[in-house]
C-alpha atoms as a PDB file:
ATOM      1  CA  MET A   1     -44.368  24.730  -1.088  1.00  0.00           C
ATOM      2  CA  ASN A   2     -45.730  25.172   2.435  1.00  0.00           C
ATOM      3  CA  GLU A   3     -44.232  27.822   4.653  1.00  0.00           C
ATOM      4  CA  LEU A   4     -43.265  26.805   8.196  1.00  0.00           C
ATOM      5  CA  SER A   5     -45.032  29.846   9.608  1.00  0.00           C
ATOM      6  CA  GLU A   6     -48.396  28.697   8.189  1.00  0.00           C
ATOM      7  CA  ARG A   7     -48.512  25.614  10.389  1.00  0.00           C
ATOM      8  CA  PRO A   8     -47.506  26.673  13.882  1.00  0.00           C
ATOM      9  CA  ALA A   9     -49.617  24.063  15.721  1.00  0.00           C
ATOM     10  CA  SER A  10     -48.212  21.192  13.658  1.00  0.00           C
ATOM     11  CA  MET A  11     -44.694  22.533  14.084  1.00  0.00           C
ATOM     12  CA  GLU A  12     -45.193  22.630  17.853  1.00  0.00           C
ATOM     13  CA  VAL A  13     -46.233  18.980  17.750  1.00  0.00           C
ATOM     14  CA  TYR A  14     -43.161  18.224  15.641  1.00  0.00           C
ATOM     15  CA  LYS A  15     -40.882  20.042  18.095  1.00  0.00           C
ATOM     16  CA  THR A  16     -42.454  18.230  21.049  1.00  0.00           C
ATOM     17  CA  ILE A  17     -42.058  14.818  19.419  1.00  0.00           C
ATOM     18  CA  PHE A  18     -38.502  15.618  18.382  1.00  0.00           C
ATOM     19  CA  GLU A  19     -37.586  16.778  21.909  1.00  0.00           C
ATOM     20  CA  THR A  20     -39.151  13.643  23.396  1.00  0.00           C
ATOM     21  CA  TRP A  21     -37.115  11.474  21.038  1.00  0.00           C
ATOM     22  CA  ARG A  22     -33.937  13.410  21.771  1.00  0.00           C
ATOM     23  CA  SER A  23     -34.418  13.232  25.549  1.00  0.00           C
ATOM     24  CA  GLN A  24     -34.991   9.471  25.283  1.00  0.00           C
ATOM     25  CA  VAL A  25     -31.771   9.059  23.306  1.00  0.00           C
ATOM     26  CA  ASP A  26     -29.858  11.184  25.841  1.00  0.00           C
ATOM     27  CA  SER A  27     -31.211   9.231  28.808  1.00  0.00           C
ATOM     28  CA  TYR A  28     -30.446   5.966  26.961  1.00  0.00           C
ATOM     29  CA  TRP A  29     -26.786   6.928  26.644  1.00  0.00           C
ATOM     30  CA  GLN A  30     -26.621   8.229  30.186  1.00  0.00           C
ATOM     31  CA  ARG A  31     -28.142   5.018  31.559  1.00  0.00           C
ATOM     32  CA  ASN A  32     -25.706   2.893  29.530  1.00  0.00           C
ATOM     33  CA  THR A  33     -22.782   4.943  30.802  1.00  0.00           C
ATOM     34  CA  TYR A  34     -23.892   4.487  34.414  1.00  0.00           C
ATOM     35  CA  PHE A  35     -24.376   0.750  33.971  1.00  0.00           C
ATOM     36  CA  ALA A  36     -20.967   0.370  32.326  1.00  0.00           C
ATOM     37  CA  ALA A  37     -19.192   2.409  35.012  1.00  0.00           C
ATOM     38  CA  PHE A  38     -20.929   0.497  37.805  1.00  0.00           C
ATOM     39  CA  GLU A  39     -20.191  -2.886  36.256  1.00  0.00           C
ATOM     40  CA  THR A  40     -16.556  -1.985  35.617  1.00  0.00           C
ATOM     41  CA  ALA A  41     -16.067  -1.028  39.280  1.00  0.00           C
ATOM     42  CA  ALA A  42     -17.983  -4.106  40.455  1.00  0.00           C
ATOM     43  CA  LEU A  43     -15.925  -6.343  38.171  1.00  0.00           C
ATOM     44  CA  ALA A  44     -12.702  -4.939  39.622  1.00  0.00           C
ATOM     45  CA  GLY A  45     -14.010  -5.400  43.172  1.00  0.00           C
ATOM     46  CA  CYS A  46     -15.106  -8.957  42.474  1.00  0.00           C
ATOM     47  CA  TRP A  47     -11.742  -9.780  40.929  1.00  0.00           C
ATOM     48  CA  TYR A  48     -10.100  -8.409  44.080  1.00  0.00           C
ATOM     49  CA  LEU A  49     -12.267 -10.720  46.224  1.00  0.00           C
ATOM     50  CA  VAL A  50     -11.366 -13.788  44.198  1.00  0.00           C
ATOM     51  CA  GLU A  51      -7.689 -12.865  44.035  1.00  0.00           C
ATOM     52  CA  HIS A  52      -7.530 -12.379  47.811  1.00  0.00           C
ATOM     53  CA  SER A  53      -8.912 -15.788  48.769  1.00  0.00           C
ATOM     54  CA  HIS A  54     -12.629 -15.032  48.934  1.00  0.00           C
ATOM     55  CA  PRO A  55     -13.937 -17.163  46.037  1.00  0.00           C
ATOM     56  CA  GLY A  56     -17.317 -17.840  47.654  1.00  0.00           C
ATOM     57  CA  MET A  57     -18.024 -14.129  47.951  1.00  0.00           C
ATOM     58  CA  GLY A  58     -16.708 -13.645  44.411  1.00  0.00           C
ATOM     59  CA  MET A  59     -19.183 -16.249  43.135  1.00  0.00           C
ATOM     60  CA  PHE A  60     -22.011 -14.529  45.026  1.00  0.00           C
ATOM     61  CA  VAL A  61     -21.140 -11.107  43.606  1.00  0.00           C
ATOM     62  CA  SER A  62     -20.828 -12.632  40.107  1.00  0.00           C
ATOM     63  CA  ILE A  63     -24.319 -14.104  40.333  1.00  0.00           C
ATOM     64  CA  LEU A  64     -25.744 -10.746  41.450  1.00  0.00           C
ATOM     65  CA  ALA A  65     -23.893  -8.971  38.656  1.00  0.00           C
ATOM     66  CA  ILE A  66     -25.190 -11.438  36.055  1.00  0.00           C
ATOM     67  CA  GLY A  67     -28.690 -10.509  37.236  1.00  0.00           C
ATOM     68  CA  ILE A  68     -27.921  -6.803  36.970  1.00  0.00           C
ATOM     69  CA  THR A  69     -26.514  -7.341  33.474  1.00  0.00           C
ATOM     70  CA  ILE A  70     -29.714  -9.120  32.450  1.00  0.00           C
ATOM     71  CA  VAL A  71     -31.688  -6.113  33.736  1.00  0.00           C
ATOM     72  CA  TRP A  72     -29.382  -3.862  31.683  1.00  0.00           C
ATOM     73  CA  LEU A  73     -30.026  -5.915  28.529  1.00  0.00           C
ATOM     74  CA  LEU A  74     -33.799  -5.891  29.065  1.00  0.00           C
ATOM     75  CA  SER A  75     -33.770  -2.159  29.807  1.00  0.00           C
ATOM     76  CA  ASN A  76     -31.802  -1.478  26.619  1.00  0.00           C
ATOM     77  CA  SER A  77     -34.298  -3.455  24.549  1.00  0.00           C
ATOM     78  CA  ALA A  78     -37.305  -1.665  26.042  1.00  0.00           C
ATOM     79  CA  VAL A  79     -35.798   1.797  25.698  1.00  0.00           C
ATOM     80  CA  HIS A  80     -34.653   1.077  22.149  1.00  0.00           C
ATOM     81  CA  SER A  81     -38.236   0.149  21.203  1.00  0.00           C
ATOM     82  CA  TYR A  82     -39.468   3.376  22.750  1.00  0.00           C
ATOM     83  CA  ILE A  83     -36.857   5.413  20.859  1.00  0.00           C
ATOM     84  CA  GLU A  84     -37.837   3.714  17.592  1.00  0.00           C
ATOM     85  CA  TYR A  85     -41.491   4.537  18.284  1.00  0.00           C
ATOM     86  CA  TRP A  86     -40.701   8.239  18.644  1.00  0.00           C
ATOM     87  CA  LEU A  87     -38.437   8.226  15.582  1.00  0.00           C
ATOM     88  CA  LYS A  88     -41.288   6.763  13.520  1.00  0.00           C
ATOM     89  CA  ALA A  89     -43.599   9.465  14.927  1.00  0.00           C
ATOM     90  CA  ILE A  90     -41.091  12.091  13.745  1.00  0.00           C
ATOM     91  CA  MET A  91     -41.025  10.521  10.271  1.00  0.00           C
ATOM     92  CA  THR A  92     -44.831  10.553  10.122  1.00  0.00           C
ATOM     93  CA  ILE A  93     -45.149  14.222  11.026  1.00  0.00           C
ATOM     94  CA  GLU A  94     -42.279  15.155   8.692  1.00  0.00           C
ATOM     95  CA  LYS A  95     -44.263  13.665   5.831  1.00  0.00           C
ATOM     96  CA  LYS A  96     -47.464  15.361   6.984  1.00  0.00           C
ATOM     97  CA  LEU A  97     -45.727  18.745   7.154  1.00  0.00           C
ATOM     98  CA  SER A  98     -43.964  18.167   3.794  1.00  0.00           C
ATOM     99  CA  LEU A  99     -40.627  18.941   5.406  1.00  0.00           C
ATOM    100  CA  ASP A 100     -38.850  16.968   2.698  1.00  0.00           C
ATOM    101  CA  GLU A 101     -39.702  19.758   0.246  1.00  0.00           C
ATOM    102  CA  GLU A 102     -37.816  22.204   2.462  1.00  0.00           C
ATOM    103  CA  GLY A 103     -34.920  19.893   3.360  1.00  0.00           C
ATOM    104  CA  PHE A 104     -35.915  19.620   7.039  1.00  0.00           C
ATOM    105  CA  ASP A 105     -36.838  15.932   7.037  1.00  0.00           C
ATOM    106  CA  PHE A 106     -34.206  14.805   9.549  1.00  0.00           C
ATOM    107  CA  ALA A 107     -35.666  11.408  10.465  1.00  0.00           C
ATOM    108  CA  SER A 108     -36.736  10.488   6.959  1.00  0.00           C
ATOM    109  CA  LYS A 109     -33.238  11.164   5.621  1.00  0.00           C
ATOM    110  CA  HIS A 110     -31.594   9.159   8.422  1.00  0.00           C
ATOM    111  CA  PRO A 111     -33.798   6.130   9.120  1.00  0.00           C
ATOM    112  CA  GLY A 112     -30.747   3.989   9.929  1.00  0.00           C
ATOM    113  CA  SER A 113     -27.092   3.658   9.257  1.00  0.00           C
ATOM    114  CA  GLY A 114     -27.539   1.026   6.549  1.00  0.00           C
ATOM    115  CA  ALA A 115     -24.635  -0.842   8.135  1.00  0.00           C
ATOM    116  CA  LEU A 116     -24.266  -4.595   8.043  1.00  0.00           C
ATOM    117  CA  ILE A 117     -24.923  -4.785  11.801  1.00  0.00           C
ATOM    118  CA  ARG A 118     -27.675  -2.592  13.268  1.00  0.00           C
ATOM    119  CA  TYR A 119     -26.492   0.020  15.720  1.00  0.00           C
ATOM    120  CA  SER A 120     -28.884  -1.263  18.398  1.00  0.00           C
ATOM    121  CA  THR A 121     -27.202  -4.668  18.101  1.00  0.00           C
ATOM    122  CA  LEU A 122     -23.782  -3.115  18.587  1.00  0.00           C
ATOM    123  CA  VAL A 123     -25.011  -1.264  21.681  1.00  0.00           C
ATOM    124  CA  GLN A 124     -26.228  -4.569  23.124  1.00  0.00           C
ATOM    125  CA  LEU A 125     -22.740  -6.038  22.688  1.00  0.00           C
ATOM    126  CA  VAL A 126     -21.417  -3.959  25.609  1.00  0.00           C
ATOM    127  CA  PRO A 127     -23.593  -5.616  28.269  1.00  0.00           C
ATOM    128  CA  MET A 128     -23.019  -8.981  26.555  1.00  0.00           C
ATOM    129  CA  LEU A 129     -19.262  -8.517  26.988  1.00  0.00           C
ATOM    130  CA  PHE A 130     -19.852  -7.775  30.660  1.00  0.00           C
ATOM    131  CA  MET A 131     -21.999 -10.911  30.874  1.00  0.00           C
ATOM    132  CA  ILE A 132     -19.139 -12.980  29.441  1.00  0.00           C
ATOM    133  CA  ALA A 133     -16.726 -11.375  31.920  1.00  0.00           C
ATOM    134  CA  TRP A 134     -19.052 -12.139  34.861  1.00  0.00           C
ATOM    135  CA  ILE A 135     -19.515 -15.743  33.812  1.00  0.00           C
ATOM    136  CA  GLY A 136     -15.751 -16.078  33.369  1.00  0.00           C
ATOM    137  CA  LEU A 137     -15.099 -14.586  36.786  1.00  0.00           C
ATOM    138  CA  PHE A 138     -17.689 -16.886  38.334  1.00  0.00           C
ATOM    139  CA  LEU A 139     -15.903 -19.883  36.785  1.00  0.00           C
ATOM    140  CA  VAL A 140     -12.506 -18.667  37.997  1.00  0.00           C
ATOM    141  CA  ALA A 141     -13.893 -18.278  41.526  1.00  0.00           C
ATOM    142  CA  PHE A 142     -15.545 -21.693  41.317  1.00  0.00           C
ATOM    143  CA  CYS A 143     -12.319 -23.384  40.172  1.00  0.00           C
ATOM    144  CA  TYR A 144     -10.365 -21.598  42.893  1.00  0.00           C
ATOM    145  CA  LEU A 145     -12.912 -22.720  45.502  1.00  0.00           C
ATOM    146  CA  CYS A 146     -12.754 -26.311  44.226  1.00  0.00           C
ATOM    147  CA  SER A 147      -8.962 -26.321  44.361  1.00  0.00           C
ATOM    148  CA  ARG A 148      -9.059 -25.022  47.943  1.00  0.00           C
ATOM    149  CA  CYS A 149     -11.510 -27.752  48.896  1.00  0.00           C
ATOM    150  CA  ALA A 150      -9.331 -30.386  47.214  1.00  0.00           C
ATOM    151  CA  HIS A 151      -6.275 -29.145  49.123  1.00  0.00           C
ATOM    152  CA  SER A 152      -8.126 -29.235  52.446  1.00  0.00           C
ATOM    153  CA  ILE A 153      -9.317 -32.812  51.763  1.00  0.00           C
ATOM    154  CA  VAL A 154      -5.782 -33.964  50.886  1.00  0.00           C
ATOM    155  CA  SER A 155      -4.261 -32.263  53.938  1.00  0.00           C
END
């Protein structure tokens, strides 16, 4: 069995890779939290616009928000790939350092949840729900605008 003290350079590489992975995961969650908070506030503001007879502006804000949600989805996919890359790097160095023999093979023991739906897919559901809400709000604003136009034609 290898002692951890005999491989200080390799352990430093392991620590660096692990810290990189962990910081990427932390920033991933922080970014998702910011996006969700922003979109929640924007959704409430857009609903206010539509409810208070500004459907055109509500449609405009909805279109912008759909774009922002697409950016959120693309960002999540890119960051998730990056996180997976670093997790695989951790697994590789754990094997090289024989950390499984000492019970310190974190990544190798936890390569995924084994759930029916991957966790990354579940995380992507949050922006997808916002996307559905934005499309719905756009349609509500559009219908409201059409009904106003119909009333002005009849009058």
